[in-house]
Short mmCIF file of C-alpha atoms in Angstrom, two decimals:
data_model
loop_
_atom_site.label_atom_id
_atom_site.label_comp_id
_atom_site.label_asym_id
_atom_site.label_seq_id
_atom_site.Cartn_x
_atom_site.Cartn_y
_atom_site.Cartn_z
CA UNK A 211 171.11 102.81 166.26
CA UNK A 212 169.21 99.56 166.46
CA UNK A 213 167.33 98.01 163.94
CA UNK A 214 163.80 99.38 165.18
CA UNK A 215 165.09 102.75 165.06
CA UNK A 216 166.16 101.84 161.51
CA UNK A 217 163.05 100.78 160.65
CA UNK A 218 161.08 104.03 161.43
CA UNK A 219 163.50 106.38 159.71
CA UNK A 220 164.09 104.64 156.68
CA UNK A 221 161.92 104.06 153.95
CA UNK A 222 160.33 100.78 152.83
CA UNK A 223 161.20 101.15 148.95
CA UNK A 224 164.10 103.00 148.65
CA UNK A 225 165.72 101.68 152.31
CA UNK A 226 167.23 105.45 153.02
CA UNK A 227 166.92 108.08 155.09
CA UNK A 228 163.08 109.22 155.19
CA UNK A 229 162.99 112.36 152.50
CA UNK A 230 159.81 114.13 152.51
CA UNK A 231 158.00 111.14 154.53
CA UNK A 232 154.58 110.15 154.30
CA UNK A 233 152.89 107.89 157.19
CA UNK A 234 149.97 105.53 155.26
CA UNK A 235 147.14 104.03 157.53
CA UNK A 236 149.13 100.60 158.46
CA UNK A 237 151.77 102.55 160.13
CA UNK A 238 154.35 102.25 157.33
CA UNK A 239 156.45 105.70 156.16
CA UNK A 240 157.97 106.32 152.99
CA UNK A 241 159.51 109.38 150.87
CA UNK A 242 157.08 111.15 149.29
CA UNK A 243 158.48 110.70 145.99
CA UNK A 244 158.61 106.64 146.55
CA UNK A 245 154.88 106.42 147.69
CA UNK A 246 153.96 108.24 143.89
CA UNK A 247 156.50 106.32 141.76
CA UNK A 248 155.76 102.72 140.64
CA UNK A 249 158.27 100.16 142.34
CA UNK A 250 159.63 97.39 140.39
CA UNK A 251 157.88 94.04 141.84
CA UNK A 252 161.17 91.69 141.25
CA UNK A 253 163.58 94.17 142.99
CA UNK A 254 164.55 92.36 146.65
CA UNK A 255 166.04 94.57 149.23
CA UNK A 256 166.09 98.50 147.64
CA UNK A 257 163.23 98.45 144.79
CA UNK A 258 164.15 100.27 141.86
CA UNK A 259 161.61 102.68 139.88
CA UNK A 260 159.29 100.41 137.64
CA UNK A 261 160.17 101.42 134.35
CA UNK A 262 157.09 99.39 132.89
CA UNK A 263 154.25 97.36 133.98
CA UNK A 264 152.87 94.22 132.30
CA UNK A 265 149.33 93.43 131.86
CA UNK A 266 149.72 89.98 131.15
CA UNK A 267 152.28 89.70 134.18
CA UNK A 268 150.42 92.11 136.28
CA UNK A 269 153.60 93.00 137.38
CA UNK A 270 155.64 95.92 137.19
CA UNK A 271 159.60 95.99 136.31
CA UNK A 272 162.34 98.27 136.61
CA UNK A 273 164.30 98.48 133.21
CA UNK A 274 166.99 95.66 134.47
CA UNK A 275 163.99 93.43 135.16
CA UNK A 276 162.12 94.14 132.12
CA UNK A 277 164.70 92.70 129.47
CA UNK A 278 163.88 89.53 129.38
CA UNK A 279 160.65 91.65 127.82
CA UNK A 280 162.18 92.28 125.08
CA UNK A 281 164.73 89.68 124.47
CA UNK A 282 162.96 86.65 125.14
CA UNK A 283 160.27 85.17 122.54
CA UNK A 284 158.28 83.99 125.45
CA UNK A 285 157.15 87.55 126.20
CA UNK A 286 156.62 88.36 122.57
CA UNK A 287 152.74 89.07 123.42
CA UNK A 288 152.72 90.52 126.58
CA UNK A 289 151.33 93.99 126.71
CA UNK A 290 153.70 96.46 128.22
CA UNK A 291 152.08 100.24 129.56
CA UNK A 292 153.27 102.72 131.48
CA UNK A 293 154.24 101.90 135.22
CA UNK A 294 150.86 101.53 137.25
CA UNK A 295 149.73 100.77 140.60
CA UNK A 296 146.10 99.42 138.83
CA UNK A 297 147.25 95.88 137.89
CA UNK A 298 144.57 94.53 140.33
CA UNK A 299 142.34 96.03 138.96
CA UNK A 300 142.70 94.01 135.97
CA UNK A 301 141.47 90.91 137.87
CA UNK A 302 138.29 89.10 137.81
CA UNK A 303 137.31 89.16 141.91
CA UNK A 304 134.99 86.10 140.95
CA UNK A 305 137.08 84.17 139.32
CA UNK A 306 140.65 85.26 139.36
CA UNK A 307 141.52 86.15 136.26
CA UNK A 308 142.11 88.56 133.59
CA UNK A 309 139.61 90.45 132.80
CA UNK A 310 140.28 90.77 128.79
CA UNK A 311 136.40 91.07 127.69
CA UNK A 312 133.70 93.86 128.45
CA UNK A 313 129.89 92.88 128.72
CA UNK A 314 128.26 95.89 126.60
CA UNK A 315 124.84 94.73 128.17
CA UNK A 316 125.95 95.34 131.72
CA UNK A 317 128.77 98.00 130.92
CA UNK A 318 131.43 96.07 132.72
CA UNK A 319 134.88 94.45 132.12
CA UNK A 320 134.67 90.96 132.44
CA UNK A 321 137.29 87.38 132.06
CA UNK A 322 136.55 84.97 130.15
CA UNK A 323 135.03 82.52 132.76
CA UNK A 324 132.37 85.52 133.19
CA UNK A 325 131.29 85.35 129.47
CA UNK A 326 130.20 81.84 129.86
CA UNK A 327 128.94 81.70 133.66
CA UNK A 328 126.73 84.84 134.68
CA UNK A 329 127.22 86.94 131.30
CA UNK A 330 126.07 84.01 128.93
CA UNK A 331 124.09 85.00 125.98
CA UNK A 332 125.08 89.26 126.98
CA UNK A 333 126.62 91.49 124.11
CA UNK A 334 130.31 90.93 124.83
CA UNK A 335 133.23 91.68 122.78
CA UNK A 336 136.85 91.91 123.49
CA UNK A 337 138.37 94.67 125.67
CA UNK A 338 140.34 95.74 122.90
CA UNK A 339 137.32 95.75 120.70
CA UNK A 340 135.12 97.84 123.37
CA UNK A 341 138.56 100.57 123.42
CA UNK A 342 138.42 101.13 119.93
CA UNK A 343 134.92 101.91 119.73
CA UNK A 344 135.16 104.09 122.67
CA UNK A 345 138.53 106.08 121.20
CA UNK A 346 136.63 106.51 118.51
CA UNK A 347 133.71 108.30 120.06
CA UNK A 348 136.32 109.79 121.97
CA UNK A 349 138.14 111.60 118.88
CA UNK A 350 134.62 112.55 117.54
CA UNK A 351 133.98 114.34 120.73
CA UNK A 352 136.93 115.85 120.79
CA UNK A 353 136.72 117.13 117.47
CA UNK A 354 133.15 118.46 117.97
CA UNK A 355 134.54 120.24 120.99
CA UNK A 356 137.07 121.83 118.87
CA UNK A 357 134.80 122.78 116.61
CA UNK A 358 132.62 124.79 118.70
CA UNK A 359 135.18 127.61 119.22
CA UNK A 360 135.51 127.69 115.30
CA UNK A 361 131.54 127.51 115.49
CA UNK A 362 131.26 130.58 117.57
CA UNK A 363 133.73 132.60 115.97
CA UNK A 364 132.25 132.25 112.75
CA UNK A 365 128.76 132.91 114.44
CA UNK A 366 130.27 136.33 116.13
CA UNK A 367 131.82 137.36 112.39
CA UNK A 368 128.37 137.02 110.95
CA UNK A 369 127.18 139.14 113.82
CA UNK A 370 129.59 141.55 113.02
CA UNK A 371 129.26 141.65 109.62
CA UNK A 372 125.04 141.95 110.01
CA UNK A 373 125.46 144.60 112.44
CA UNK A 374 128.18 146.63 109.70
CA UNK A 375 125.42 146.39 107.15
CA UNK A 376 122.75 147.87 109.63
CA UNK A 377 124.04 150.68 110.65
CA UNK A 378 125.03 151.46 106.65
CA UNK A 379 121.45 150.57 106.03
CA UNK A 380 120.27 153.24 108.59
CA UNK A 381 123.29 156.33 107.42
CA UNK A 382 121.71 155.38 104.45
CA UNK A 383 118.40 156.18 105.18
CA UNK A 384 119.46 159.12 107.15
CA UNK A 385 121.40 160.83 104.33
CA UNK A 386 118.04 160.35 102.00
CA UNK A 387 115.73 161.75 105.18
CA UNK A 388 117.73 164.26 105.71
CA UNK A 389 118.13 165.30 101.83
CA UNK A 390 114.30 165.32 101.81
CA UNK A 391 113.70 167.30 104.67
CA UNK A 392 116.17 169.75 102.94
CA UNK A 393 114.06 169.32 99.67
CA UNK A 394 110.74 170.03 101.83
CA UNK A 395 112.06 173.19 103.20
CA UNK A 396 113.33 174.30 100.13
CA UNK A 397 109.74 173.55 98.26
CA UNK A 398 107.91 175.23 101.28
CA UNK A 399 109.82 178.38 100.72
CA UNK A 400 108.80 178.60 97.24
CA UNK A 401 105.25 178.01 98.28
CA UNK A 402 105.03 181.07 100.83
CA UNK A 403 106.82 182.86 97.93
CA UNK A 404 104.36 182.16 95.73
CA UNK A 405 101.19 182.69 98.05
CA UNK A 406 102.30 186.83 98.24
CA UNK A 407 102.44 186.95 94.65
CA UNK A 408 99.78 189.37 93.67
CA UNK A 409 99.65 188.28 90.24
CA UNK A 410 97.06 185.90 89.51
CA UNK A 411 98.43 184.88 86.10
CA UNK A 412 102.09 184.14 87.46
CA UNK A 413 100.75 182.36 90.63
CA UNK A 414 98.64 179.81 88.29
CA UNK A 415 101.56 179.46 86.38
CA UNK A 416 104.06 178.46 88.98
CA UNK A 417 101.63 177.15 91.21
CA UNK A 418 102.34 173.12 91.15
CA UNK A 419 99.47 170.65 90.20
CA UNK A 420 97.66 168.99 92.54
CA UNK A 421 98.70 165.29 91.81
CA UNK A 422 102.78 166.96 91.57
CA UNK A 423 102.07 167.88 95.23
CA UNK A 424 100.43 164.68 96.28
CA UNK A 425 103.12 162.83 94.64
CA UNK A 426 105.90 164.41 96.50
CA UNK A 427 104.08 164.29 99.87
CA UNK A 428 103.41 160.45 99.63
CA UNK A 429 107.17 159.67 98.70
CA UNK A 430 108.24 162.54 101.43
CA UNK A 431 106.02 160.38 103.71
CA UNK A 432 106.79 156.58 102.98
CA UNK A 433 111.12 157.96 103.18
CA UNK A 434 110.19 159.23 106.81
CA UNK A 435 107.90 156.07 107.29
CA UNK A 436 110.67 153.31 106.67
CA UNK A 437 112.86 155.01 108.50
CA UNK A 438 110.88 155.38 112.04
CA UNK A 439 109.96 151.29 111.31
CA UNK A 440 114.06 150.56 110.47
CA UNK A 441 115.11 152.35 113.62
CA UNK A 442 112.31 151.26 116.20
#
């Protein structure tokens, strides 16, 4: 096989056989799994999986490339974050650098050659400033969105709970409507009793008073009353 041949079956970061191979738009193939992983920048021939990426470096290091990280004081303030493949996107197009600021009047990251050239005299703080303002809006939405499920559940109990009491409420009322309707059958019996009693003296003696009648008609009435308003 000659080295052309080579070329097209084997892949650009991991130098083996194509495995799952993806063409991108220049041409070049790779495994599928090589084109989502993070290579290590400082690899030469087969690149090894970045195992973290520097911000300050803007480069990205497998774990044998990434000691000196951690043993060397000169590194003591870089900022190490998961591998990405977003490092340029930490530069300044304009003027090349890290961007390490954000201009809160134009809502933009910016370097530091930015805060004193076309952002002079804007609202600027430090990008690690802006991030903790924003994470903690963040967590505030978050818990408000948490809270709305609580929210509505609680809402649905009271619901409930209203809706229990209502229909009580109206058994309620229909026991008592239906005990007085009982109670106005009952009293109109004893009033066709009493109308074919043929003697006067016993018929004025058991015949109710006027106001007793009225009485028990207008507290028959309002019963049947606030019930018909209750259930309509």
């Amino acid at each position: 096989m000659n080295q052309m041949d080579q070329t097209k079956i084997c892949c650009s970061v991991c130098l083996d056989l194509l495995k799952d191979p993806v063409t991108i738009p220049c041409g070049h193939s790779y495994c599928m799994n090589c084109i989502k992983n993070v290579a290590c920048d400082v690899c030469t021939g087969r690149k090894m999986k970045a195992f973290k990426s520097c911000l300050f470096c803007l480069a990205s290091y497998c774990e044998k490339h990434l000691q000196p990280h951690y043993d060397s004081p000169t590194f003591k303030k870089h900022k190490l974050v998961e591998p990405s493949k977003k490092l340029q996107e930490n530069i300044c197009s304009r003027h090349d650098e890290v961007m390490k600021m954000f201009c809160r009047t134009d809502q933009q990251s910016i370097c530091y050659l930015c805060s004193v050239d076309e952002h002079k005299g804007h609202d600027t703080v430090s990008a690690a400033a802006e991030r903790t303002e924003r994470q903690r809006e963040l967590e505030s939405f978050t818990e408000l969105i948490h809270l709305i499920p609580k929210r509505s559940s609680d809402v649905k109990q009271q619901i409930r709970s209203q809706r229990e009491t209502e229909v009580s409420r109206v058994k309620e009322l229909q026991e008592k409507l239906e005990q007085e309707i009982t109670e106005l059958k009952r009293k109109d019996a004893e009033l066709k009793q009493l109308s074919h009693t043929e003697d006067h003296i016993q018929f004025l003696h058991n015949y109710p008073s006027l106001s007793a009648l009225r009485r028990c008609w207008l507290q028959d009435h309002a019963i049947i009353h606030v019930w018909f308003v209750f259930v309509l």
